[in-house]
């Protein structure tokens, strides 16, 4: 178990008001602060990553469909040996609505420099090869990825999407939710009163204020509006150990534009 999950460490951090450690969203009880149920299929590249336990599959992370046979998610979502499947075109994960496509995963490509014991080191990105091609329609579409190296300005409008918990210790939201999280530029996010040196230039920060949401599972997209259309600029990576909506501790995402060459090298 990672050191930053120790309760004593969290208590000490809270009391001393020192810089909190990064923490995966799966380990945070409260995932949704604000946010709203998304219009069904308004984020048609959003996928549900599910694992097999017994005879049933269970949602664990989000992700984005980037090619008809490829999904992008977080490395920490898939760095354990499990049987995975990807559900495309879903809105309510508890109801079979007839729009879904269920795909098994034939290969998992985790970034070679990912180190689960050093989440702040970056490289929290993985690609999943599907067993067959997704069928594109009005419910399932490919995500647009940013140009290599593109860095968004402060306050660029973005939305995080996912099936995160709706209250502390509560159940997953059965319906896809969205929350508005504007970009926090790297200079601000890496300043000493924010995330400091924990945040690298290969990451992007969004939110970090009392009125910001923090919801959606790890691995899911940060959908940012650029020139009138949305592109997936981030893969949800970690939040503060003090909670999702901690002031000056925005949600941190893997910056997709820093990994375009790696993605292209894997997916062709």
mmCIF file of N, CA and C in Angstrom, residues 114-250:
data_model
loop_
_atom_site.group_PDB
_atom_site.id
_atom_site.type_symbol
_atom_site.label_atom_id
_atom_site.label_comp_id
_atom_site.label_asym_id
_atom_site.label_seq_id
_atom_site.Cartn_x
_atom_site.Cartn_y
_atom_site.Cartn_z
ATOM 1 N N UNK A 114 6.041 4.730 -16.318
ATOM 2 C CA UNK A 114 5.104 4.813 -15.200
ATOM 3 C C UNK A 114 5.625 4.037 -13.996
ATOM 4 N N UNK A 115 5.512 4.651 -12.825
ATOM 5 C CA UNK A 115 5.915 4.032 -11.563
ATOM 6 C C UNK A 115 4.827 4.290 -10.535
ATOM 7 N N UNK A 116 4.097 3.231 -10.183
ATOM 8 C CA UNK A 116 2.964 3.397 -9.272
ATOM 9 C C UNK A 116 3.385 3.959 -7.921
ATOM 10 N N UNK A 117 4.620 3.745 -7.535
ATOM 11 C CA UNK A 117 5.090 4.265 -6.245
ATOM 12 C C UNK A 117 5.522 5.725 -6.315
ATOM 13 N N UNK A 118 5.383 6.335 -7.492
ATOM 14 C CA UNK A 118 5.747 7.746 -7.647
ATOM 15 C C UNK A 118 4.767 8.404 -8.599
ATOM 16 N N UNK A 119 3.531 8.565 -8.140
ATOM 17 C CA UNK A 119 2.491 9.129 -8.999
ATOM 18 C C UNK A 119 2.866 10.538 -9.445
ATOM 19 N N UNK A 120 3.580 11.285 -8.598
ATOM 20 C CA UNK A 120 3.963 12.640 -8.963
ATOM 21 C C UNK A 120 5.046 12.667 -10.027
ATOM 22 N N UNK A 121 5.624 11.501 -10.347
ATOM 23 C CA UNK A 121 6.613 11.438 -11.410
ATOM 24 C C UNK A 121 6.019 11.591 -12.793
ATOM 25 N N UNK A 122 4.705 11.397 -12.906
ATOM 26 C CA UNK A 122 4.038 11.532 -14.190
ATOM 27 C C UNK A 122 3.906 10.203 -14.918
ATOM 28 N N UNK A 123 3.684 10.292 -16.217
ATOM 29 C CA UNK A 123 3.536 9.133 -17.114
ATOM 30 C C UNK A 123 2.312 8.283 -16.776
ATOM 31 N N UNK A 124 1.297 8.888 -16.170
ATOM 32 C CA UNK A 124 0.095 8.148 -15.779
ATOM 33 C C UNK A 124 -0.849 8.057 -16.972
ATOM 34 N N UNK A 125 -0.462 7.231 -17.932
ATOM 35 C CA UNK A 125 -1.237 7.091 -19.168
ATOM 36 C C UNK A 125 -1.063 5.672 -19.692
ATOM 37 N N UNK A 126 -2.133 5.137 -20.251
ATOM 38 C CA UNK A 126 -2.105 3.786 -20.810
ATOM 39 C C UNK A 126 -3.046 3.729 -22.005
ATOM 40 N N UNK A 127 -2.776 2.781 -22.889
ATOM 41 C CA UNK A 127 -3.608 2.553 -24.060
ATOM 42 C C UNK A 127 -4.110 1.120 -24.050
ATOM 43 N N UNK A 128 -5.393 0.952 -24.332
ATOM 44 C CA UNK A 128 -6.015 -0.367 -24.355
ATOM 45 C C UNK A 128 -6.404 -0.703 -25.790
ATOM 46 N N UNK A 129 -5.943 -1.861 -26.245
ATOM 47 C CA UNK A 129 -6.337 -2.312 -27.580
ATOM 48 C C UNK A 129 -7.585 -3.175 -27.452
ATOM 49 N N UNK A 130 -8.621 -2.806 -28.196
ATOM 50 C CA UNK A 130 -9.881 -3.535 -28.143
ATOM 51 C C UNK A 130 -9.828 -4.748 -29.051
ATOM 52 N N UNK A 131 -10.647 -5.730 -28.724
ATOM 53 C CA UNK A 131 -10.645 -6.984 -29.482
ATOM 54 C C UNK A 131 -11.272 -6.829 -30.862
ATOM 55 N N UNK A 132 -12.062 -5.775 -31.055
ATOM 56 C CA UNK A 132 -12.655 -5.503 -32.368
ATOM 57 C C UNK A 132 -12.886 -4.006 -32.496
ATOM 58 N N UNK A 133 -13.185 -3.572 -33.714
ATOM 59 C CA UNK A 133 -13.366 -2.140 -33.954
ATOM 60 C C UNK A 133 -14.691 -1.644 -33.393
ATOM 61 N N UNK A 134 -14.652 -0.471 -32.787
ATOM 62 C CA UNK A 134 -15.889 0.193 -32.371
ATOM 63 C C UNK A 134 -16.669 0.621 -33.611
ATOM 64 N N UNK A 135 -17.983 0.573 -33.498
ATOM 65 C CA UNK A 135 -18.852 1.059 -34.568
ATOM 66 C C UNK A 135 -19.221 2.498 -34.238
ATOM 67 N N UNK A 136 -18.794 3.429 -35.076
ATOM 68 C CA UNK A 136 -19.053 4.844 -34.812
ATOM 69 C C UNK A 136 -20.471 5.208 -35.255
ATOM 70 N N UNK A 137 -21.175 5.915 -34.382
ATOM 71 C CA UNK A 137 -22.540 6.357 -34.664
ATOM 72 C C UNK A 137 -22.809 7.599 -33.820
ATOM 73 N N UNK A 138 -24.063 7.953 -33.637
ATOM 74 C CA UNK A 138 -24.357 9.174 -32.883
ATOM 75 C C UNK A 138 -24.102 9.013 -31.389
ATOM 76 N N UNK A 139 -23.869 7.776 -30.928
ATOM 77 C CA UNK A 139 -23.622 7.523 -29.515
ATOM 78 C C UNK A 139 -22.160 7.225 -29.207
ATOM 79 N N UNK A 140 -21.417 6.844 -30.230
ATOM 80 C CA UNK A 140 -20.006 6.468 -30.074
ATOM 81 C C UNK A 140 -19.188 7.216 -31.119
ATOM 82 N N UNK A 141 -18.289 8.071 -30.645
ATOM 83 C CA UNK A 141 -17.439 8.858 -31.535
ATOM 84 C C UNK A 141 -16.015 8.857 -31.009
ATOM 85 N N UNK A 142 -15.072 9.161 -31.887
ATOM 86 C CA UNK A 142 -13.678 9.265 -31.483
ATOM 87 C C UNK A 142 -13.417 10.624 -30.838
ATOM 88 N N UNK A 143 -12.583 10.608 -29.817
ATOM 89 C CA UNK A 143 -12.143 11.856 -29.210
ATOM 90 C C UNK A 143 -11.175 12.560 -30.147
ATOM 91 N N UNK A 144 -11.209 13.880 -30.110
ATOM 92 C CA UNK A 144 -10.185 14.683 -30.773
ATOM 93 C C UNK A 144 -9.038 14.888 -29.789
ATOM 94 N N UNK A 145 -7.821 14.621 -30.234
ATOM 95 C CA UNK A 145 -6.654 14.856 -29.390
ATOM 96 C C UNK A 145 -5.985 16.166 -29.798
ATOM 97 N N UNK A 146 -5.318 16.821 -28.855
ATOM 98 C CA UNK A 146 -4.685 18.114 -29.167
ATOM 99 C C UNK A 146 -3.422 17.920 -29.996
ATOM 100 N N UNK A 147 -2.957 18.994 -30.646
ATOM 101 C CA UNK A 147 -1.664 18.924 -31.324
ATOM 102 C C UNK A 147 -0.551 18.688 -30.304
ATOM 103 N N UNK A 148 0.500 18.023 -30.742
ATOM 104 C CA UNK A 148 1.621 17.740 -29.855
ATOM 105 C C UNK A 148 2.175 19.032 -29.266
ATOM 106 N N UNK A 149 2.329 19.036 -27.936
ATOM 107 C CA UNK A 149 2.940 20.174 -27.251
ATOM 108 C C UNK A 149 2.009 21.307 -26.900
ATOM 109 N N UNK A 150 0.757 21.254 -27.320
ATOM 110 C CA UNK A 150 -0.151 22.370 -27.037
ATOM 111 C C UNK A 150 -0.404 22.513 -25.534
ATOM 112 N N UNK A 151 -0.275 23.738 -25.027
ATOM 113 C CA UNK A 151 -0.525 24.041 -23.621
ATOM 114 C C UNK A 151 -1.617 25.098 -23.548
ATOM 115 N N UNK A 152 -2.654 24.806 -22.799
ATOM 116 C CA UNK A 152 -3.804 25.710 -22.739
ATOM 117 C C UNK A 152 -3.560 26.859 -21.760
ATOM 118 N N UNK A 153 -4.164 28.005 -22.031
ATOM 119 C CA UNK A 153 -3.991 29.163 -21.141
ATOM 120 C C UNK A 153 -4.802 29.024 -19.861
ATOM 121 N N UNK A 154 -4.460 29.841 -18.878
ATOM 122 C CA UNK A 154 -5.199 29.879 -17.623
ATOM 123 C C UNK A 154 -6.672 30.159 -17.891
ATOM 124 N N UNK A 155 -7.535 29.452 -17.168
ATOM 125 C CA UNK A 155 -8.994 29.611 -17.243
ATOM 126 C C UNK A 155 -9.612 29.114 -18.541
ATOM 127 N N UNK A 156 -8.862 28.384 -19.354
ATOM 128 C CA UNK A 156 -9.482 27.782 -20.543
ATOM 129 C C UNK A 156 -10.633 26.887 -20.083
ATOM 130 N N UNK A 157 -11.810 27.002 -20.695
ATOM 131 C CA UNK A 157 -12.965 26.203 -20.238
ATOM 132 C C UNK A 157 -12.799 24.715 -20.531
ATOM 133 N N UNK A 158 -13.028 23.883 -19.508
ATOM 134 C CA UNK A 158 -12.941 22.434 -19.642
ATOM 135 C C UNK A 158 -14.017 21.782 -18.776
ATOM 136 N N UNK A 159 -14.356 20.553 -19.125
ATOM 137 C CA UNK A 159 -15.264 19.739 -18.317
ATOM 138 C C UNK A 159 -14.612 18.393 -18.031
ATOM 139 N N UNK A 160 -14.725 17.947 -16.788
ATOM 140 C CA UNK A 160 -14.375 16.579 -16.434
ATOM 141 C C UNK A 160 -15.660 15.764 -16.478
ATOM 142 N N UNK A 161 -15.577 14.540 -16.949
ATOM 143 C CA UNK A 161 -16.772 13.701 -17.042
ATOM 144 C C UNK A 161 -16.488 12.325 -16.462
ATOM 145 N N UNK A 162 -17.520 11.713 -15.899
ATOM 146 C CA UNK A 162 -17.363 10.373 -15.352
ATOM 147 C C UNK A 162 -18.515 9.958 -14.470
ATOM 148 N N UNK A 163 -18.390 8.760 -13.936
ATOM 149 C CA UNK A 163 -19.417 8.165 -13.086
ATOM 150 C C UNK A 163 -18.961 8.163 -11.628
ATOM 151 N N UNK A 164 -18.410 9.258 -11.156
ATOM 152 C CA UNK A 164 -17.874 9.318 -9.802
ATOM 153 C C UNK A 164 -18.952 9.261 -8.730
ATOM 154 N N UNK A 165 -18.502 9.097 -7.489
ATOM 155 C CA UNK A 165 -19.435 9.045 -6.358
ATOM 156 C C UNK A 165 -20.105 10.405 -6.170
ATOM 157 N N UNK A 166 -21.342 10.360 -5.698
ATOM 158 C CA UNK A 166 -22.106 11.595 -5.547
ATOM 159 C C UNK A 166 -22.089 12.141 -4.126
ATOM 160 N N UNK A 167 -21.577 11.371 -3.188
ATOM 161 C CA UNK A 167 -21.436 11.860 -1.814
ATOM 162 C C UNK A 167 -20.410 10.989 -1.108
ATOM 163 N N UNK A 168 -19.912 11.506 0.016
ATOM 164 C CA UNK A 168 -18.889 10.787 0.756
ATOM 165 C C UNK A 168 -19.383 9.398 1.138
ATOM 166 N N UNK A 169 -18.630 8.385 0.731
ATOM 167 C CA UNK A 169 -19.003 7.018 1.052
ATOM 168 C C UNK A 169 -20.210 6.513 0.299
ATOM 169 N N UNK A 170 -20.689 7.307 -0.666
ATOM 170 C CA UNK A 170 -21.902 6.936 -1.380
ATOM 171 C C UNK A 170 -21.636 6.006 -2.536
ATOM 172 N N UNK A 171 -22.660 5.800 -3.325
ATOM 173 C CA UNK A 171 -22.582 4.924 -4.474
ATOM 174 C C UNK A 171 -22.064 5.695 -5.687
ATOM 175 N N UNK A 172 -21.583 4.957 -6.675
ATOM 176 C CA UNK A 172 -21.255 5.592 -7.937
ATOM 177 C C UNK A 172 -22.506 6.229 -8.523
ATOM 178 N N UNK A 173 -22.322 7.362 -9.200
ATOM 179 C CA UNK A 173 -23.438 7.945 -9.930
ATOM 180 C C UNK A 173 -23.769 7.028 -11.101
ATOM 181 N N UNK A 174 -24.984 6.507 -11.185
ATOM 182 C CA UNK A 174 -25.290 5.594 -12.292
ATOM 183 C C UNK A 174 -25.277 6.301 -13.645
ATOM 184 N N UNK A 175 -25.553 7.606 -13.657
ATOM 185 C CA UNK A 175 -25.606 8.358 -14.909
ATOM 186 C C UNK A 175 -24.354 9.220 -15.044
ATOM 187 N N UNK A 176 -23.874 9.335 -16.268
ATOM 188 C CA UNK A 176 -22.669 10.108 -16.526
ATOM 189 C C UNK A 176 -22.850 11.546 -16.071
ATOM 190 N N UNK A 177 -21.857 12.032 -15.334
ATOM 191 C CA UNK A 177 -21.902 13.408 -14.847
ATOM 192 C C UNK A 177 -20.790 14.231 -15.464
ATOM 193 N N UNK A 178 -20.953 15.536 -15.373
ATOM 194 C CA UNK A 178 -19.941 16.463 -15.857
ATOM 195 C C UNK A 178 -19.789 17.584 -14.837
ATOM 196 N N UNK A 179 -18.599 18.169 -14.785
ATOM 197 C CA UNK A 179 -18.362 19.317 -13.913
ATOM 198 C C UNK A 179 -17.403 20.263 -14.613
ATOM 199 N N UNK A 180 -17.670 21.543 -14.467
ATOM 200 C CA UNK A 180 -16.855 22.575 -15.111
ATOM 201 C C UNK A 180 -15.577 22.793 -14.310
ATOM 202 N N UNK A 181 -14.433 22.562 -14.955
ATOM 203 C CA UNK A 181 -13.133 22.754 -14.310
ATOM 204 C C UNK A 181 -12.235 23.568 -15.232
ATOM 205 N N UNK A 182 -12.111 24.871 -15.013
ATOM 206 C CA UNK A 182 -11.225 25.667 -15.863
ATOM 207 C C UNK A 182 -9.757 25.343 -15.601
ATOM 208 N N UNK A 183 -8.944 25.503 -16.631
ATOM 209 C CA UNK A 183 -7.517 25.222 -16.531
ATOM 210 C C UNK A 183 -6.842 26.196 -15.562
ATOM 211 N N UNK A 184 -5.904 25.648 -14.788
ATOM 212 C CA UNK A 184 -4.988 26.461 -13.988
ATOM 213 C C UNK A 184 -3.617 26.315 -14.634
ATOM 214 N N UNK A 185 -3.019 27.425 -15.068
ATOM 215 C CA UNK A 185 -1.757 27.303 -15.804
ATOM 216 C C UNK A 185 -0.648 26.751 -14.907
ATOM 217 N N UNK A 186 0.397 26.235 -15.562
ATOM 218 C CA UNK A 186 1.450 25.535 -14.821
ATOM 219 C C UNK A 186 2.173 26.458 -13.843
ATOM 220 N N UNK A 187 2.393 27.699 -14.234
ATOM 221 C CA UNK A 187 3.091 28.628 -13.347
ATOM 222 C C UNK A 187 2.341 28.798 -12.034
ATOM 223 N N UNK A 188 1.019 28.903 -12.127
ATOM 224 C CA UNK A 188 0.199 29.033 -10.919
ATOM 225 C C UNK A 188 0.157 27.719 -10.160
ATOM 226 N N UNK A 189 -0.124 26.620 -10.881
ATOM 227 C CA UNK A 189 -0.352 25.336 -10.225
ATOM 228 C C UNK A 189 0.912 24.816 -9.537
ATOM 229 N N UNK A 190 2.072 25.155 -10.069
ATOM 230 C CA UNK A 190 3.331 24.680 -9.492
ATOM 231 C C UNK A 190 3.924 25.639 -8.481
ATOM 232 N N UNK A 191 3.211 26.723 -8.175
ATOM 233 C CA UNK A 191 3.708 27.664 -7.163
ATOM 234 C C UNK A 191 3.605 27.035 -5.778
ATOM 235 N N UNK A 192 4.342 27.571 -4.834
ATOM 236 C CA UNK A 192 4.500 26.917 -3.526
ATOM 237 C C UNK A 192 3.202 26.813 -2.753
ATOM 238 N N UNK A 193 2.282 27.747 -2.944
ATOM 239 C CA UNK A 193 1.017 27.702 -2.199
ATOM 240 C C UNK A 193 -0.034 26.837 -2.898
ATOM 241 N N UNK A 194 0.307 26.330 -4.096
ATOM 242 C CA UNK A 194 -0.584 25.424 -4.802
ATOM 243 C C UNK A 194 -0.013 24.011 -4.701
ATOM 244 N N UNK A 195 0.329 23.382 -5.821
ATOM 245 C CA UNK A 195 0.852 22.012 -5.776
ATOM 246 C C UNK A 195 2.377 21.951 -5.658
ATOM 247 N N UNK A 196 3.042 23.066 -5.939
ATOM 248 C CA UNK A 196 4.497 23.071 -5.863
ATOM 249 C C UNK A 196 5.113 22.124 -6.880
ATOM 250 N N UNK A 197 6.246 21.538 -6.513
ATOM 251 C CA UNK A 197 7.013 20.700 -7.440
ATOM 252 C C UNK A 197 6.340 19.361 -7.742
ATOM 253 N N UNK A 198 5.231 19.050 -7.052
ATOM 254 C CA UNK A 198 4.493 17.813 -7.344
ATOM 255 C C UNK A 198 3.998 17.803 -8.786
ATOM 256 N N UNK A 199 3.624 18.973 -9.284
ATOM 257 C CA UNK A 199 3.063 19.086 -10.633
ATOM 258 C C UNK A 199 4.181 19.337 -11.632
ATOM 259 N N UNK A 200 4.246 18.473 -12.635
ATOM 260 C CA UNK A 200 5.263 18.561 -13.673
ATOM 261 C C UNK A 200 4.686 19.233 -14.920
ATOM 262 N N UNK A 201 5.568 19.599 -15.840
ATOM 263 C CA UNK A 201 5.099 20.258 -17.059
ATOM 264 C C UNK A 201 4.327 19.296 -17.962
ATOM 265 N N UNK A 202 4.442 17.991 -17.709
ATOM 266 C CA UNK A 202 3.684 17.001 -18.489
ATOM 267 C C UNK A 202 2.300 16.757 -17.906
ATOM 268 N N UNK A 203 1.883 17.619 -17.005
ATOM 269 C CA UNK A 203 0.566 17.517 -16.381
ATOM 270 C C UNK A 203 -0.206 18.799 -16.648
ATOM 271 N N UNK A 204 -1.525 18.733 -16.470
ATOM 272 C CA UNK A 204 -2.354 19.923 -16.564
ATOM 273 C C UNK A 204 -3.276 19.943 -15.356
ATOM 274 N N UNK A 205 -3.428 21.115 -14.766
ATOM 275 C CA UNK A 205 -4.279 21.292 -13.594
ATOM 276 C C UNK A 205 -5.589 21.950 -14.013
ATOM 277 N N UNK A 206 -6.668 21.594 -13.309
ATOM 278 C CA UNK A 206 -7.958 22.225 -13.592
ATOM 279 C C UNK A 206 -8.786 22.256 -12.319
ATOM 280 N N UNK A 207 -9.453 23.375 -12.074
ATOM 281 C CA UNK A 207 -10.266 23.544 -10.870
ATOM 282 C C UNK A 207 -9.473 24.213 -9.765
ATOM 283 N N UNK A 208 -9.646 23.704 -8.540
ATOM 284 C CA UNK A 208 -8.856 24.206 -7.427
ATOM 285 C C UNK A 208 -9.487 25.321 -6.631
ATOM 286 N N UNK A 209 -10.785 25.518 -6.797
ATOM 287 C CA UNK A 209 -11.485 26.543 -6.037
ATOM 288 C C UNK A 209 -12.698 25.905 -5.367
ATOM 289 N N UNK A 210 -13.253 26.609 -4.381
ATOM 290 C CA UNK A 210 -14.381 26.054 -3.642
ATOM 291 C C UNK A 210 -15.558 25.732 -4.541
ATOM 292 N N UNK A 211 -15.763 26.529 -5.590
ATOM 293 C CA UNK A 211 -16.935 26.317 -6.428
ATOM 294 C C UNK A 211 -16.648 25.389 -7.600
ATOM 295 N N UNK A 212 -15.471 24.769 -7.628
ATOM 296 C CA UNK A 212 -15.170 23.820 -8.698
ATOM 297 C C UNK A 212 -15.655 22.430 -8.325
ATOM 298 N N UNK A 213 -16.111 21.703 -9.317
ATOM 299 C CA UNK A 213 -16.421 20.306 -9.092
ATOM 300 C C UNK A 213 -15.155 19.483 -9.077
ATOM 301 N N UNK A 214 -15.266 18.302 -8.550
ATOM 302 C CA UNK A 214 -14.192 17.319 -8.692
ATOM 303 C C UNK A 214 -14.870 15.973 -8.761
ATOM 304 N N UNK A 215 -15.079 15.490 -9.926
ATOM 305 C CA UNK A 215 -15.818 14.246 -10.051
ATOM 306 C C UNK A 215 -15.412 13.536 -11.309
ATOM 307 N N UNK A 216 -15.808 12.320 -11.401
ATOM 308 C CA UNK A 216 -15.421 11.517 -12.539
ATOM 309 C C UNK A 216 -14.284 10.614 -12.133
ATOM 310 N N UNK A 217 -14.285 9.435 -12.672
ATOM 311 C CA UNK A 217 -13.264 8.470 -12.308
ATOM 312 C C UNK A 217 -11.920 8.794 -12.925
ATOM 313 N N UNK A 218 -10.874 8.282 -12.300
ATOM 314 C CA UNK A 218 -9.543 8.318 -12.889
ATOM 315 C C UNK A 218 -9.578 7.735 -14.299
ATOM 316 N N UNK A 219 -8.672 8.223 -15.127
ATOM 317 C CA UNK A 219 -8.572 7.719 -16.481
ATOM 318 C C UNK A 219 -9.490 8.406 -17.467
ATOM 319 N N UNK A 220 -10.524 9.061 -16.963
ATOM 320 C CA UNK A 220 -11.481 9.731 -17.828
ATOM 321 C C UNK A 220 -10.927 11.021 -18.401
ATOM 322 N N UNK A 221 -11.660 11.620 -19.323
ATOM 323 C CA UNK A 221 -11.145 12.786 -20.042
ATOM 324 C C UNK A 221 -11.352 14.118 -19.324
ATOM 325 N N UNK A 222 -10.400 15.026 -19.573
ATOM 326 C CA UNK A 222 -10.628 16.450 -19.347
ATOM 327 C C UNK A 222 -10.904 17.023 -20.730
ATOM 328 N N UNK A 223 -12.170 17.385 -20.951
ATOM 329 C CA UNK A 223 -12.626 17.842 -22.260
ATOM 330 C C UNK A 223 -12.539 19.364 -22.306
ATOM 331 N N UNK A 224 -11.660 19.892 -23.134
ATOM 332 C CA UNK A 224 -11.413 21.328 -23.157
ATOM 333 C C UNK A 224 -11.824 21.931 -24.492
ATOM 334 N N UNK A 225 -12.436 23.100 -24.399
ATOM 335 C CA UNK A 225 -12.920 23.769 -25.597
ATOM 336 C C UNK A 225 -11.812 24.648 -26.182
ATOM 337 N N UNK A 226 -11.463 24.369 -27.424
ATOM 338 C CA UNK A 226 -10.456 25.144 -28.144
ATOM 339 C C UNK A 226 -10.997 25.425 -29.536
ATOM 340 N N UNK A 227 -11.060 26.703 -29.896
ATOM 341 C CA UNK A 227 -11.552 27.105 -31.221
ATOM 342 C C UNK A 227 -12.926 26.518 -31.519
ATOM 343 N N UNK A 228 -13.777 26.495 -30.496
ATOM 344 C CA UNK A 228 -15.169 26.113 -30.694
ATOM 345 C C UNK A 228 -15.471 24.629 -30.676
ATOM 346 N N UNK A 229 -14.449 23.787 -30.463
ATOM 347 C CA UNK A 229 -14.722 22.354 -30.375
ATOM 348 C C UNK A 229 -13.944 21.761 -29.211
ATOM 349 N N UNK A 230 -14.421 20.592 -28.765
ATOM 350 C CA UNK A 230 -13.807 19.959 -27.600
ATOM 351 C C UNK A 230 -12.741 18.953 -28.012
ATOM 352 N N UNK A 231 -11.635 18.980 -27.281
ATOM 353 C CA UNK A 231 -10.580 17.986 -27.435
ATOM 354 C C UNK A 231 -10.223 17.471 -26.045
ATOM 355 N N UNK A 232 -9.733 16.239 -25.992
ATOM 356 C CA UNK A 232 -9.356 15.643 -24.711
ATOM 357 C C UNK A 232 -7.913 16.049 -24.399
ATOM 358 N N UNK A 233 -7.762 16.986 -23.490
ATOM 359 C CA UNK A 233 -6.445 17.518 -23.133
ATOM 360 C C UNK A 233 -5.859 16.852 -21.897
ATOM 361 N N UNK A 234 -6.677 16.110 -21.162
ATOM 362 C CA UNK A 234 -6.159 15.503 -19.944
ATOM 363 C C UNK A 234 -6.731 14.126 -19.686
ATOM 364 N N UNK A 235 -5.934 13.303 -18.982
ATOM 365 C CA UNK A 235 -6.372 12.012 -18.459
ATOM 366 C C UNK A 235 -6.359 12.142 -16.941
ATOM 367 N N UNK A 236 -7.510 11.967 -16.311
ATOM 368 C CA UNK A 236 -7.630 12.214 -14.881
ATOM 369 C C UNK A 236 -6.658 11.346 -14.093
ATOM 370 N N UNK A 237 -5.805 11.997 -13.279
ATOM 371 C CA UNK A 237 -4.725 11.279 -12.608
ATOM 372 C C UNK A 237 -4.854 11.294 -11.092
ATOM 373 N N UNK A 238 -4.766 12.467 -10.453
ATOM 374 C CA UNK A 238 -4.809 12.473 -8.991
ATOM 375 C C UNK A 238 -5.362 13.781 -8.446
ATOM 376 N N UNK A 239 -5.736 13.728 -7.170
ATOM 377 C CA UNK A 239 -6.227 14.890 -6.433
ATOM 378 C C UNK A 239 -5.469 14.982 -5.115
ATOM 379 N N UNK A 240 -5.791 15.997 -4.336
ATOM 380 C CA UNK A 240 -5.154 16.168 -3.036
ATOM 381 C C UNK A 240 -5.655 15.130 -2.041
ATOM 382 N N UNK A 241 -4.767 14.681 -1.168
ATOM 383 C CA UNK A 241 -5.178 13.759 -0.107
ATOM 384 C C UNK A 241 -6.129 14.425 0.876
ATOM 385 N N UNK A 242 -6.239 15.740 0.820
ATOM 386 C CA UNK A 242 -7.152 16.455 1.722
ATOM 387 C C UNK A 242 -8.558 16.568 1.157
ATOM 388 N N UNK A 243 -8.763 16.116 -0.079
ATOM 389 C CA UNK A 243 -10.110 16.143 -0.648
ATOM 390 C C UNK A 243 -10.132 16.786 -2.019
ATOM 391 N N UNK A 244 -11.178 16.469 -2.766
ATOM 392 C CA UNK A 244 -11.260 16.907 -4.153
ATOM 393 C C UNK A 244 -11.336 18.416 -4.310
ATOM 394 N N UNK A 245 -12.100 19.077 -3.447
ATOM 395 C CA UNK A 245 -12.331 20.505 -3.665
ATOM 396 C C UNK A 245 -11.457 21.374 -2.776
ATOM 397 N N UNK A 246 -10.286 20.874 -2.392
ATOM 398 C CA UNK A 246 -9.374 21.672 -1.581
ATOM 399 C C UNK A 246 -8.905 22.890 -2.366
ATOM 400 N N UNK A 247 -9.012 24.060 -1.749
ATOM 401 C CA UNK A 247 -8.600 25.293 -2.408
ATOM 402 C C UNK A 247 -7.115 25.227 -2.752
ATOM 403 N N UNK A 248 -6.781 25.666 -3.970
ATOM 404 C CA UNK A 248 -5.412 25.706 -4.493
ATOM 405 C C UNK A 248 -4.795 24.319 -4.662
ATOM 406 N N UNK A 249 -5.629 23.291 -4.652
ATOM 407 C CA UNK A 249 -5.160 21.939 -4.962
ATOM 408 C C UNK A 249 -6.053 21.361 -6.057
ATOM 409 N N UNK A 250 -5.936 21.881 -7.267
ATOM 410 C CA UNK A 250 -6.817 21.427 -8.347
ATOM 411 C C UNK A 250 -6.571 19.972 -8.711
#
